[in-house]
PDB file of C-alpha atoms in Angstrom:
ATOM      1  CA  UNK A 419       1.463   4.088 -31.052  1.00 64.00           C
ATOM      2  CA  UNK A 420       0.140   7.219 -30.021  1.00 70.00           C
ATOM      3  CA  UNK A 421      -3.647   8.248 -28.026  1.00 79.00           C
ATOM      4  CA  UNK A 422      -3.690   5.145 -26.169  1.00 87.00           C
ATOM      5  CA  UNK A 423      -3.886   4.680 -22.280  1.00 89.00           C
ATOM      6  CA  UNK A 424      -1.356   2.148 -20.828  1.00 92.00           C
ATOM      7  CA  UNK A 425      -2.495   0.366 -18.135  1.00 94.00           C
ATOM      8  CA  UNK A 426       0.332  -1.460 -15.471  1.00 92.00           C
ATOM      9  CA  UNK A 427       0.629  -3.335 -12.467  1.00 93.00           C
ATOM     10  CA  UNK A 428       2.581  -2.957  -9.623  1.00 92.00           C
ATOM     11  CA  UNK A 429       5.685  -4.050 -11.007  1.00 91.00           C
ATOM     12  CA  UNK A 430       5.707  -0.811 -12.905  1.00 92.00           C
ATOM     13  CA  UNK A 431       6.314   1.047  -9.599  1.00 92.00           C
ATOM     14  CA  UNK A 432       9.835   1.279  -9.536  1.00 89.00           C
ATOM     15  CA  UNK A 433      12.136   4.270 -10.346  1.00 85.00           C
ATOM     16  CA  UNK A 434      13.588   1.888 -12.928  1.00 89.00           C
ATOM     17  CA  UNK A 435      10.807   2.283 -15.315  1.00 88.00           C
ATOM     18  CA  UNK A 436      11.851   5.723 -15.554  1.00 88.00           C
ATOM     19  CA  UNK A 437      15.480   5.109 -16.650  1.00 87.00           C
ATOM     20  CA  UNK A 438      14.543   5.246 -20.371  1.00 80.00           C
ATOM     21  CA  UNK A 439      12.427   6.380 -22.382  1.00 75.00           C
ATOM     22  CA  UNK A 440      10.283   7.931 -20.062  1.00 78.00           C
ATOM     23  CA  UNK A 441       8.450  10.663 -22.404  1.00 80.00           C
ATOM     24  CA  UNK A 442       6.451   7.335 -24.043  1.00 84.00           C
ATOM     25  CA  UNK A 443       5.058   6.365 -20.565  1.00 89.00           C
ATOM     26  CA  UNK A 444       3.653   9.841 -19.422  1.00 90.00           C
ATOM     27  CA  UNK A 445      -0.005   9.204 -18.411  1.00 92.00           C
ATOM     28  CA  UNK A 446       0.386   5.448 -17.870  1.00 93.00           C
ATOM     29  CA  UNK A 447      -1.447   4.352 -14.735  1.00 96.00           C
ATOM     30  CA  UNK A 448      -0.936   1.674 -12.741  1.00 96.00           C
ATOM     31  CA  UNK A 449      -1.829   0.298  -9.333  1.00 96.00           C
ATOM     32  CA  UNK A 450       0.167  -0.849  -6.248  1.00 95.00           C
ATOM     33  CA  UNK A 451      -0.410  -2.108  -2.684  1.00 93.00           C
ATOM     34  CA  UNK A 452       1.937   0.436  -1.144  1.00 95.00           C
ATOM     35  CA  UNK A 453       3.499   3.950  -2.521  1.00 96.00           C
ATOM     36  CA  UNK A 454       6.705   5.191  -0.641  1.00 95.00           C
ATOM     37  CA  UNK A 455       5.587   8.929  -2.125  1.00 94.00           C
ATOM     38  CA  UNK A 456       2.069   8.344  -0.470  1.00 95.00           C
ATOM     39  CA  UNK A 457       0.515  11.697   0.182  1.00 92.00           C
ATOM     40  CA  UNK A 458      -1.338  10.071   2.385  1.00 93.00           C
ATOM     41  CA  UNK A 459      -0.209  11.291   6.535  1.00 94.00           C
ATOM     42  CA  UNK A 460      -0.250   7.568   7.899  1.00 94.00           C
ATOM     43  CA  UNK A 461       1.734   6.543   5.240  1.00 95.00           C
ATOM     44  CA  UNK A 462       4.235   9.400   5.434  1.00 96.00           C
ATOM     45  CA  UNK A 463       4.843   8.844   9.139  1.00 96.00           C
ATOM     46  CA  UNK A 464       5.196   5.009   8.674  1.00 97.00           C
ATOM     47  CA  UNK A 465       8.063   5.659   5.856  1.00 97.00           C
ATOM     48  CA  UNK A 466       9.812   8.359   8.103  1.00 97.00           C
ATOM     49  CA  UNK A 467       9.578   6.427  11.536  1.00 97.00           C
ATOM     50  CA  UNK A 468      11.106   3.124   9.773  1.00 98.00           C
ATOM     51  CA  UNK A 469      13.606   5.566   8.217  1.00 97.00           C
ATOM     52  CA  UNK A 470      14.669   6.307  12.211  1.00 98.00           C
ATOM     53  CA  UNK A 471      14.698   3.201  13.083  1.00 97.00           C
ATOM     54  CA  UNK A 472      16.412   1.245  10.202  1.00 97.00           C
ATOM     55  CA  UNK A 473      18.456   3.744   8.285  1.00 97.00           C
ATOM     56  CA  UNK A 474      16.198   2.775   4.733  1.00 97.00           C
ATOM     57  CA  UNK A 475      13.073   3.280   3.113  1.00 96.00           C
ATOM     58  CA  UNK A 476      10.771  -0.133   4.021  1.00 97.00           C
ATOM     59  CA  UNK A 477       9.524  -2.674   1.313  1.00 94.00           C
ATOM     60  CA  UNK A 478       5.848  -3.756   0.380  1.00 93.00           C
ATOM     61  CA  UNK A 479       6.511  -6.688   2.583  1.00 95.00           C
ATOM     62  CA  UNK A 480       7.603  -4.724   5.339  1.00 97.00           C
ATOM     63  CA  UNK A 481       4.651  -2.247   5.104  1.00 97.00           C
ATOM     64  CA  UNK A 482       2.327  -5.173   4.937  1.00 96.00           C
ATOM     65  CA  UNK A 483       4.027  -6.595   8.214  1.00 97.00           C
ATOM     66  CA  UNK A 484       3.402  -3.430  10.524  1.00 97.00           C
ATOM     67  CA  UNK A 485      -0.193  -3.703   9.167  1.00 96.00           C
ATOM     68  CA  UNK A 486      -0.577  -6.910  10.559  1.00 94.00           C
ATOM     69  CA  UNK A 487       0.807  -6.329  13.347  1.00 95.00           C
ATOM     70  CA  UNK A 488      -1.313  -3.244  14.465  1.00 94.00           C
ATOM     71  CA  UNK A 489      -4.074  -5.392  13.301  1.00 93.00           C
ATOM     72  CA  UNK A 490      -3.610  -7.744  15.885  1.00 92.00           C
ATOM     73  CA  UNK A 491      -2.550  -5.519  18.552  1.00 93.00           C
ATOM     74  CA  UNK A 492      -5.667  -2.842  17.969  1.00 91.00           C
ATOM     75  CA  UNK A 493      -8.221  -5.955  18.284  1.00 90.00           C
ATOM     76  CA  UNK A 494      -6.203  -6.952  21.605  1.00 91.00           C
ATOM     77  CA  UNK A 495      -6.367  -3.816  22.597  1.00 91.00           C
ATOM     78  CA  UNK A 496     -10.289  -3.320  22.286  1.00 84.00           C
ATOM     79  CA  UNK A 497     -10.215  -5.933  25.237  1.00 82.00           C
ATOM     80  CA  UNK A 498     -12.709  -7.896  23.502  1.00 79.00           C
ATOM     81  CA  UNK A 499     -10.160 -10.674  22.422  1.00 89.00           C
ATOM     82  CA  UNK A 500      -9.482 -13.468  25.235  1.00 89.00           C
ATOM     83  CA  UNK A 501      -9.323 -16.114  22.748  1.00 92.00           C
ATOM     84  CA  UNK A 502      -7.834 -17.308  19.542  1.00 91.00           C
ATOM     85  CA  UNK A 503     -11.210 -17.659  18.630  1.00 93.00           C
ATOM     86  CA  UNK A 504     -12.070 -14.316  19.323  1.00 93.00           C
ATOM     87  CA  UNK A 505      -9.349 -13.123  17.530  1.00 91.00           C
ATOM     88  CA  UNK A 506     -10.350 -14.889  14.641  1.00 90.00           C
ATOM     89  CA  UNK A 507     -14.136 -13.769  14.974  1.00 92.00           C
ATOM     90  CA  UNK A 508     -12.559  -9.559  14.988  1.00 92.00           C
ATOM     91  CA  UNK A 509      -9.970  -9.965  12.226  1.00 91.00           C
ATOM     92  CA  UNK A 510     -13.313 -11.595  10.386  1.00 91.00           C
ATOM     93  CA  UNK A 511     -15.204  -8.393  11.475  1.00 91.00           C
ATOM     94  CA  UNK A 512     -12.455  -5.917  10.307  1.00 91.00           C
ATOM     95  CA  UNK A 513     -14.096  -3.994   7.918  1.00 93.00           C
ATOM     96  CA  UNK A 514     -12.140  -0.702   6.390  1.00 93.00           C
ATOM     97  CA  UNK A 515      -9.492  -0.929   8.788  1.00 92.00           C
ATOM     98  CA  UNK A 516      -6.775   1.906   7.646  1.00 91.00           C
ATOM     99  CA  UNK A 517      -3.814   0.416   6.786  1.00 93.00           C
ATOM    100  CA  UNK A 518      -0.767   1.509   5.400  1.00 95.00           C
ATOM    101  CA  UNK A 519      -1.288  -0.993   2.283  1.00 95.00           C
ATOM    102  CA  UNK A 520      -4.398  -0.036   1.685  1.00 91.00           C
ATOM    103  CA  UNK A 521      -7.763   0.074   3.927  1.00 93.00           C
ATOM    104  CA  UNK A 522      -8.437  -3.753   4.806  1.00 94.00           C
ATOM    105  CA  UNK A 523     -11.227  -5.723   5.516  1.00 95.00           C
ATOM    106  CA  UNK A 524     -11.937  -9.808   5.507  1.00 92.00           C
ATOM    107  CA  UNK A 525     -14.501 -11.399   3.227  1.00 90.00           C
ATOM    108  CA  UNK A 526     -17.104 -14.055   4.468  1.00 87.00           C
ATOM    109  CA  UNK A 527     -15.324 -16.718   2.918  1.00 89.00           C
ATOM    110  CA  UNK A 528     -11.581 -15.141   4.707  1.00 87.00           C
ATOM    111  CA  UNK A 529      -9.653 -13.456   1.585  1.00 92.00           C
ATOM    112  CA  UNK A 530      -8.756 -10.305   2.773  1.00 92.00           C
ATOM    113  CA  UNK A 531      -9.722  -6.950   0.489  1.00 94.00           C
ATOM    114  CA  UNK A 532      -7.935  -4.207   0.367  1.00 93.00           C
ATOM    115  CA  UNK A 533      -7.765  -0.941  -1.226  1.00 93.00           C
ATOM    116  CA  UNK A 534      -4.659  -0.066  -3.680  1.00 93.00           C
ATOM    117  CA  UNK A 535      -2.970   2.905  -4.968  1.00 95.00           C
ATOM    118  CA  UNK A 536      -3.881   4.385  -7.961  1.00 96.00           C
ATOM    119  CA  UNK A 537      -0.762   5.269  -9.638  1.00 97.00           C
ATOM    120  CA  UNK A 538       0.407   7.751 -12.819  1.00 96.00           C
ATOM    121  CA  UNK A 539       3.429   8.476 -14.822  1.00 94.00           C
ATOM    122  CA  UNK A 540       3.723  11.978 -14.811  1.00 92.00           C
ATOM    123  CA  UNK A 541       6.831  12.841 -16.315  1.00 89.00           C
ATOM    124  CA  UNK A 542       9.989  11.777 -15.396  1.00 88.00           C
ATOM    125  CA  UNK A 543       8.375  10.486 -11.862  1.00 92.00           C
ATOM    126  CA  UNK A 544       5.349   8.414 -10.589  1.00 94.00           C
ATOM    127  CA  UNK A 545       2.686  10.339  -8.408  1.00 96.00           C
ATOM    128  CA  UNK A 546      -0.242   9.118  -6.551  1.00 96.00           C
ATOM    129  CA  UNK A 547      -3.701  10.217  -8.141  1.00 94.00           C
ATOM    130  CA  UNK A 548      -5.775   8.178  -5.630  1.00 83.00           C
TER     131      UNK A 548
END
């Protein structure tokens, strides 16, 4: 099949996809909740200061662990949080927050939104496009 757009999901985002065949996926785009190649500053000192510390690249999960965690300590911080409540009542506030998954913020009815990474096979590799 030729002139068509594929369209993936984050599963795609693995150097795996690449193995074979590769030359039928150029253009494909896909999105992801975090992107080790991130061109992105925040992201790139995450990846490199985890590399220090652990000897390895992190995971998604990982990623989306230090982003709650500097959630909760940059609402401490703000020294408006003396109570579970009120730390409930700010992570319900967060809007845009930058994150290294993606900018977060919290719906009215809790879910959390979040920004993802717009993806593209370009060749034999996948680069960020947004």
């Amino acid at each position: 099949v030729k002139h068509i757009q594929l369209l993936g999901t984050g599963r795609w985002n693995s150097p795996k996809l690449l193995e074979r065949d590769s030359e039928y996926l150029d253009g494909a785009i896909f999105v992801d909740g975090f992107f080790l190649d991130s061109f992105y500053p925040e992201v790139r000192e995450f990846i490199d200061g985890f590399y220090v510390a652990f000897g390895r690249e992190p995971n998604w999960s990982e990623a989306l662990a230090y982003d709650t965690a500097k959630i909760m300590v940059d609402l401490i911080r703000n020294g408006e949080v003396r109570t579970r409540a009120d730390l409930r009542d700010g992570i319900g506030r967060l809007k845009d927050h930058p994150s290294i998954t993606g900018s977060t913020s919290f719906s009215e009815t809790g879910d959390v939104e979040k920004s993802l990474y717009l993806l593209m096979v370009r060749g034999k590799e996948i680069v960020q496009i947004h």
